[in-house]
Short mmCIF file of C-alpha atoms in Angstrom, two decimals:
data_model
loop_
_atom_site.label_atom_id
_atom_site.label_comp_id
_atom_site.label_asym_id
_atom_site.label_seq_id
_atom_site.Cartn_x
_atom_site.Cartn_y
_atom_site.Cartn_z
CA MET A 1 23.90 -2.19 -16.08
CA ARG A 2 23.57 -4.32 -13.00
CA LYS A 3 21.24 -6.93 -11.61
CA LEU A 4 19.74 -6.57 -8.15
CA GLY A 5 22.51 -6.18 -5.62
CA VAL A 6 22.92 -9.32 -3.57
CA ALA A 7 24.40 -7.58 -0.55
CA LEU A 8 21.75 -4.85 -0.43
CA GLY A 9 19.07 -7.44 -0.99
CA ALA A 10 20.17 -9.48 2.01
CA ILE A 11 20.01 -6.43 4.25
CA LEU A 12 16.60 -5.35 3.01
CA VAL A 13 15.12 -8.82 3.25
CA SER A 14 15.99 -8.96 6.93
CA LEU A 15 14.43 -5.54 7.52
CA PHE A 16 11.27 -6.06 5.52
CA SER A 17 10.65 -9.53 6.89
CA LEU A 18 9.98 -7.79 10.17
CA PHE A 19 7.70 -5.06 8.86
CA GLY A 20 6.83 -5.30 5.18
CA GLY A 21 4.14 -7.93 5.22
CA ALA A 22 2.04 -6.49 7.99
CA ALA A 23 0.57 -3.71 5.85
CA ALA A 24 -0.88 -6.24 3.41
CA HIS A 25 -3.35 -7.24 6.10
CA ALA A 26 -4.54 -3.70 6.81
CA ALA A 27 -8.26 -3.21 7.19
CA THR A 28 -10.13 -3.19 3.90
CA GLY A 29 -12.20 -0.24 2.73
CA ARG A 30 -12.07 2.51 0.15
CA HIS A 31 -8.64 3.10 -1.30
CA VAL A 32 -6.81 6.39 -1.68
CA ILE A 33 -3.90 5.53 -3.93
CA LEU A 34 -1.01 7.61 -5.25
CA TYR A 35 1.22 6.56 -8.09
CA TYR A 36 4.79 7.51 -7.30
CA GLN A 37 6.91 7.44 -10.44
CA THR A 38 8.68 10.79 -10.33
CA GLN A 39 11.10 10.36 -7.44
CA TYR A 40 13.28 13.27 -8.55
CA ASP A 41 12.00 16.63 -9.73
CA ASN A 42 14.64 18.92 -11.24
CA GLY A 43 17.27 16.87 -9.48
CA GLN A 44 15.64 17.10 -6.06
CA TYR A 45 14.40 13.97 -4.29
CA VAL A 46 10.62 13.88 -3.78
CA SER A 47 9.82 12.01 -0.57
CA PRO A 48 6.38 10.43 -0.16
CA LEU A 49 6.52 10.75 3.64
CA ASP A 50 4.23 13.81 3.74
CA LEU A 51 1.37 11.50 2.88
CA THR A 52 1.65 9.95 6.32
CA SER A 53 3.04 12.85 8.35
CA HIS A 54 0.04 14.97 7.31
CA GLN A 55 -2.40 12.10 7.96
CA THR A 56 -3.88 12.32 4.48
CA GLY A 57 -5.73 9.01 4.61
CA THR A 58 -3.59 7.50 1.86
CA THR A 59 -3.96 3.72 1.88
CA ASP A 60 -1.60 2.71 -0.93
CA VAL A 61 1.45 3.98 -2.77
CA VAL A 62 2.35 2.43 -6.12
CA VAL A 63 6.01 2.96 -6.94
CA GLY A 64 6.98 2.76 -10.57
CA ALA A 65 7.81 1.99 -13.08
CA VAL A 66 9.43 -1.45 -13.03
CA HIS A 67 10.74 -2.65 -16.37
CA LEU A 68 11.89 -6.16 -17.16
CA ASP A 69 14.42 -5.38 -19.83
CA SER A 70 16.36 -7.53 -22.27
CA ASN A 71 19.33 -9.54 -21.04
CA SER A 72 17.48 -10.25 -17.76
CA VAL A 73 17.94 -6.74 -16.38
CA VAL A 74 15.48 -5.05 -14.01
CA HIS A 75 15.10 -1.29 -13.99
CA LEU A 76 13.10 1.09 -11.86
CA ASN A 77 12.57 3.86 -14.40
CA ASP A 78 16.09 4.37 -15.79
CA ASP A 79 18.17 2.80 -13.04
CA PRO A 80 18.52 -0.51 -11.21
CA PRO A 81 16.31 -0.70 -8.09
CA ASP A 82 19.42 -0.96 -5.91
CA SER A 83 20.89 2.27 -7.28
CA ALA A 84 22.05 4.72 -4.63
CA ARG A 85 19.50 7.22 -5.93
CA TYR A 86 16.75 4.97 -4.52
CA THR A 87 18.22 4.22 -1.10
CA GLN A 88 16.30 7.01 0.64
CA MET A 89 13.15 6.15 -1.28
CA TRP A 90 13.11 2.54 -0.09
CA THR A 91 13.75 3.74 3.46
CA ASP A 92 10.85 6.19 3.25
CA LEU A 93 8.49 3.63 1.76
CA HIS A 94 9.41 1.18 4.49
CA ALA A 95 8.58 3.83 7.10
CA MET A 96 5.19 4.32 5.46
CA GLN A 97 4.54 0.59 5.61
CA GLN A 98 5.09 0.77 9.35
CA GLN A 99 2.32 3.39 9.41
CA GLY A 100 -0.06 1.02 7.61
CA VAL A 101 0.33 2.26 4.05
CA ARG A 102 0.66 -0.56 1.53
CA VAL A 103 3.40 -0.29 -1.08
CA SER A 104 3.08 -1.92 -4.48
CA ALA A 105 5.26 -1.87 -7.58
CA MET A 106 3.83 -0.78 -10.90
CA VAL A 107 5.10 -3.01 -13.69
CA GLY A 108 5.06 -1.88 -17.29
CA GLY A 109 3.13 1.20 -18.33
CA ALA A 110 3.93 3.16 -21.45
CA ALA A 111 7.37 1.62 -21.93
CA GLN A 112 7.10 -1.53 -24.01
CA GLY A 113 8.61 -4.96 -23.47
CA SER A 114 8.05 -6.16 -19.90
CA PHE A 115 4.82 -8.03 -20.59
CA GLN A 116 5.95 -9.34 -23.95
CA ARG A 117 8.90 -10.91 -22.14
CA LEU A 118 6.70 -12.31 -19.38
CA ASP A 119 4.45 -13.72 -22.09
CA THR A 120 7.11 -15.36 -24.23
CA ASP A 121 9.88 -16.15 -21.71
CA PHE A 122 8.11 -16.54 -18.38
CA ALA A 123 10.78 -18.83 -16.92
CA THR A 124 13.42 -16.12 -17.31
CA TYR A 125 11.51 -12.97 -16.50
CA TYR A 126 8.96 -13.88 -13.84
CA PRO A 127 11.69 -14.77 -11.29
CA LEU A 128 13.08 -11.25 -11.73
CA LEU A 129 9.74 -9.80 -10.69
CA ARG A 130 9.33 -12.29 -7.85
CA ASP A 131 12.78 -11.51 -6.48
CA LEU A 132 12.13 -7.76 -6.66
CA VAL A 133 9.03 -8.20 -4.50
CA ARG A 134 10.94 -10.28 -1.98
CA THR A 135 14.00 -8.04 -1.87
CA TYR A 136 12.07 -4.85 -1.18
CA GLY A 137 9.31 -6.30 0.97
CA LEU A 138 6.53 -5.11 -1.30
CA ASP A 139 2.87 -5.58 -0.41
CA GLY A 140 1.71 -5.93 -3.99
CA VAL A 141 2.19 -5.61 -7.72
CA ASP A 142 0.21 -3.42 -10.12
CA LEU A 143 0.21 -4.91 -13.61
CA ASP A 144 -0.12 -2.04 -16.07
CA VAL A 145 -0.38 -3.84 -19.40
CA GLU A 146 -0.13 -1.28 -22.20
CA GLU A 147 1.20 -3.61 -24.88
CA SER A 148 0.06 -6.77 -26.58
CA MET A 149 -0.07 -9.79 -24.28
CA SER A 150 -1.99 -13.05 -24.33
CA LEU A 151 -4.74 -13.71 -21.80
CA THR A 152 -3.04 -17.00 -20.94
CA GLY A 153 0.24 -15.22 -20.26
CA LEU A 154 -1.35 -12.63 -17.99
CA GLU A 155 -3.25 -15.26 -16.05
CA ARG A 156 -0.01 -17.21 -15.59
CA VAL A 157 1.60 -14.14 -13.97
CA ILE A 158 -1.38 -13.69 -11.63
CA ASP A 159 -1.34 -17.36 -10.66
CA ALA A 160 2.39 -17.27 -9.95
CA LEU A 161 2.11 -14.16 -7.75
CA ARG A 162 -0.67 -15.78 -5.75
CA ALA A 163 1.27 -19.03 -5.38
CA ASP A 164 4.43 -17.24 -4.25
CA PHE A 165 2.94 -14.58 -1.98
CA GLY A 166 -0.43 -15.84 -0.79
CA SER A 167 -3.92 -14.46 -0.41
CA GLY A 168 -2.89 -11.33 1.50
CA PHE A 169 -0.72 -10.08 -1.35
CA ILE A 170 -2.15 -7.27 -3.51
CA VAL A 171 -2.50 -8.09 -7.20
CA THR A 172 -4.00 -5.21 -9.16
CA LEU A 173 -4.26 -4.30 -12.81
CA ALA A 174 -4.49 -0.87 -14.45
CA PRO A 175 -6.56 -1.13 -17.63
CA VAL A 176 -7.92 1.90 -19.40
CA ALA A 177 -11.59 2.39 -18.53
CA THR A 178 -12.96 1.16 -21.85
CA GLU A 179 -11.33 -2.23 -21.32
CA LEU A 180 -13.64 -2.73 -18.33
CA SER A 181 -16.79 -1.49 -20.05
CA GLY A 182 -16.72 -3.79 -23.04
CA GLY A 183 -14.57 -1.74 -25.41
CA GLY A 184 -11.01 -1.93 -26.60
CA GLY A 185 -7.86 -0.55 -25.09
CA LEU A 186 -4.09 -0.77 -25.06
CA SER A 187 -3.43 -4.44 -24.32
CA GLY A 188 -5.71 -6.60 -26.44
CA ILE A 189 -6.65 -8.43 -23.24
CA ASP A 190 -10.28 -9.55 -22.90
CA TYR A 191 -10.85 -8.21 -19.39
CA ASP A 192 -14.29 -9.79 -19.18
CA ALA A 193 -12.72 -13.20 -19.70
CA LEU A 194 -9.89 -12.34 -17.33
CA TYR A 195 -12.32 -11.44 -14.56
CA ARG A 196 -14.42 -14.54 -15.12
CA ASP A 197 -11.27 -16.67 -14.90
CA LYS A 198 -9.32 -14.87 -12.16
CA GLY A 199 -11.64 -12.40 -10.47
CA ASP A 200 -11.13 -13.96 -7.06
CA GLU A 201 -7.36 -13.59 -7.43
CA ILE A 202 -7.47 -9.92 -8.50
CA SER A 203 -7.52 -7.48 -5.60
CA TRP A 204 -8.94 -4.60 -7.67
CA PHE A 205 -8.51 -2.64 -10.90
CA ASN A 206 -6.96 0.83 -11.02
CA ALA A 207 -9.08 1.97 -13.97
CA GLN A 208 -7.57 4.76 -16.07
CA LEU A 209 -10.35 7.32 -16.52
CA TYR A 210 -8.16 9.88 -18.30
CA CYS A 211 -6.00 10.47 -21.39
CA GLY A 212 -8.98 9.94 -23.68
CA TRP A 213 -10.11 6.67 -22.11
CA GLY A 214 -12.65 8.17 -19.74
CA SER A 215 -13.21 11.01 -17.34
CA LEU A 216 -14.34 11.74 -13.81
CA ASN A 217 -15.95 15.05 -14.71
CA SER A 218 -19.13 13.06 -14.06
CA THR A 219 -19.96 9.54 -13.00
CA ALA A 220 -20.89 8.44 -16.53
CA ASP A 221 -17.72 6.55 -17.49
CA TYR A 222 -17.45 4.82 -14.12
CA ASP A 223 -21.15 3.95 -14.32
CA ALA A 224 -20.53 2.39 -17.73
CA ILE A 225 -18.02 -0.01 -16.20
CA ILE A 226 -20.40 -1.13 -13.49
CA SER A 227 -23.46 -1.33 -15.75
CA HIS A 228 -21.44 -3.56 -18.08
CA GLY A 229 -22.11 -6.12 -15.40
CA VAL A 230 -18.81 -7.94 -15.06
CA VAL A 231 -16.59 -6.22 -12.49
CA PRO A 232 -18.31 -4.90 -9.34
CA ALA A 233 -17.76 -1.44 -7.85
CA SER A 234 -15.90 -3.02 -4.95
CA LYS A 235 -13.10 -3.87 -7.37
CA VAL A 236 -12.99 -0.75 -9.52
CA VAL A 237 -10.84 2.11 -8.24
CA ALA A 238 -11.46 5.30 -10.22
CA GLY A 239 -8.18 6.60 -11.62
CA THR A 240 -7.67 10.27 -12.38
CA LEU A 241 -4.98 12.86 -13.04
CA THR A 242 -3.65 14.97 -10.21
CA ASN A 243 -2.32 17.67 -12.52
CA PRO A 244 -3.15 18.53 -16.17
CA ALA A 245 0.58 18.36 -16.96
CA ASN A 246 0.53 14.59 -16.33
CA CYS A 247 -1.28 13.70 -19.54
CA GLY A 248 -2.52 15.37 -22.68
CA SER A 249 -6.15 15.30 -21.61
CA GLY A 250 -8.52 14.24 -18.89
CA TYR A 251 -7.64 16.40 -15.91
CA VAL A 252 -10.65 17.17 -13.69
CA ASP A 253 -10.44 20.11 -11.31
CA LEU A 254 -10.53 19.18 -7.65
CA ASN A 255 -13.99 20.56 -6.88
CA THR A 256 -15.52 18.65 -9.77
CA LEU A 257 -13.61 15.52 -8.82
CA LYS A 258 -14.81 15.69 -5.23
CA SER A 259 -18.40 16.15 -6.43
CA THR A 260 -18.10 13.10 -8.71
CA LEU A 261 -16.54 11.00 -5.97
CA GLY A 262 -19.30 12.01 -3.58
CA GLN A 263 -21.89 10.87 -6.10
CA LEU A 264 -20.08 7.55 -6.58
CA VAL A 265 -20.02 7.01 -2.82
CA GLN A 266 -23.78 7.55 -2.77
CA SER A 267 -24.45 5.35 -5.80
CA TYR A 268 -22.20 2.47 -4.83
CA PRO A 269 -21.89 1.70 -1.12
CA ASP A 270 -18.99 -0.63 -1.98
CA PHE A 271 -17.22 1.92 -4.22
CA ALA A 272 -13.53 0.97 -4.16
CA GLY A 273 -11.99 4.44 -4.10
CA VAL A 274 -9.71 6.64 -6.16
CA ASP A 275 -6.14 6.70 -7.44
CA GLY A 276 -4.11 9.66 -8.65
CA TRP A 277 -1.53 9.82 -11.40
CA GLU A 278 0.82 10.97 -10.04
CA TYR A 279 2.12 12.19 -6.68
CA PHE A 280 4.97 14.69 -7.14
CA ASN A 281 3.00 17.63 -8.59
CA SER A 282 -0.51 16.91 -7.32
CA LEU A 283 -2.76 19.93 -7.14
CA PRO A 284 -3.81 22.02 -5.29
CA GLY A 285 -0.47 22.00 -3.46
CA GLY A 286 1.70 21.34 -6.50
CA THR A 287 5.33 20.38 -6.07
CA SER A 288 5.60 22.25 -2.76
CA ALA A 289 2.74 20.35 -1.07
CA PRO A 290 1.60 17.44 -3.27
CA TRP A 291 0.13 15.61 -0.25
CA GLN A 292 -2.86 17.98 -0.22
CA TRP A 293 -4.59 16.16 -3.09
CA ALA A 294 -4.83 12.95 -1.05
CA ALA A 295 -6.16 14.80 1.96
CA GLU A 296 -8.84 16.49 -0.14
CA VAL A 297 -10.14 13.31 -1.80
CA SER A 298 -9.97 11.38 1.48
CA SER A 299 -12.36 13.90 3.01
CA VAL A 300 -15.00 12.82 0.47
CA LEU A 301 -14.42 9.09 0.81
#
C-alpha cells in the first residue's frame, strides 16, 4: 500500500490550480448530483463525461468512496487515489470542472473507520483528507457518516475544512432522512444540534431517502424533514436510488420520481434538488446510457 504519490501530486496541483477552484463559484440553484463510486463495471472503465457531453444539467459529481485507513493510508475504494486505474478518471473529472460541474469527494459511507479515526486522532488523519483535496483540486467534500462519531469531532472536521479552503468550498453531509426529521440513524449524531452550531458552514445535506430510511414515492418523507423545522428546503437535497440494484429497498420508478420532484418544486420554491445513488447503472439508460437519468430529472427541476 502506498501514500499519495508526491510526483503525481505535484503535477496535478499545478493543473488544478488553474482550473479546479473556478467551479466552486458556479451559480447557485437547484442541484442535480450523481454519486460516482463504481468507476469500473465488469473491468471496463465508466467515464462520467457523458453527463456533460449530453448537456444533462448535472451540477455536481461526488466521487467515492474515500477511506482513511489505519497506518495513515488513504484509499479510493480499494486502491490509492494515485493508482494508474484512476488516471483517466481524474482527467475526466477535471474536464467536467472546466465545464462548470463541481467535483466533491465522498468520505466514509458503509465502510467503517474513517470517521472514528478523524474523531480520535484528528491530528494524524485530517491532514490526509486535506492533502487529498489539494492534490486533486476538489471543489468539496461530502461527509457520509455511517458510524459512531462525536458531535464535537464532526464539527472540528467542518471547521478545519472551512479554515483551509474558504467559504466557496462545498461542505456537505449525507445523513439518512430520519436523522434530519428528529429520528435516529446510522451515526448517533444529533443533526439538530449540528445545524444549530454549524448550519452556516454546511453547504447542504444529501439526505438519503432510500434503503428503509425514507422514500421519494411521495413528498411525505421530505416534508417531514422540512416540517421538523430545523433545516430549510434550500439545504436539503433529496437523495434517491437510480437503479433498484443499488440497495435492497427504496427504488422509485422514474415517472413517480419526476412527479414527486415536481410537487417538491411547487411546494418549496427554494427546494435544493436531487441526488442519485449511483451513476454507472442509472435507469432508464442503464449501463449503456446512465447519463439519461440526470437529463430526465433536470427537466423537472
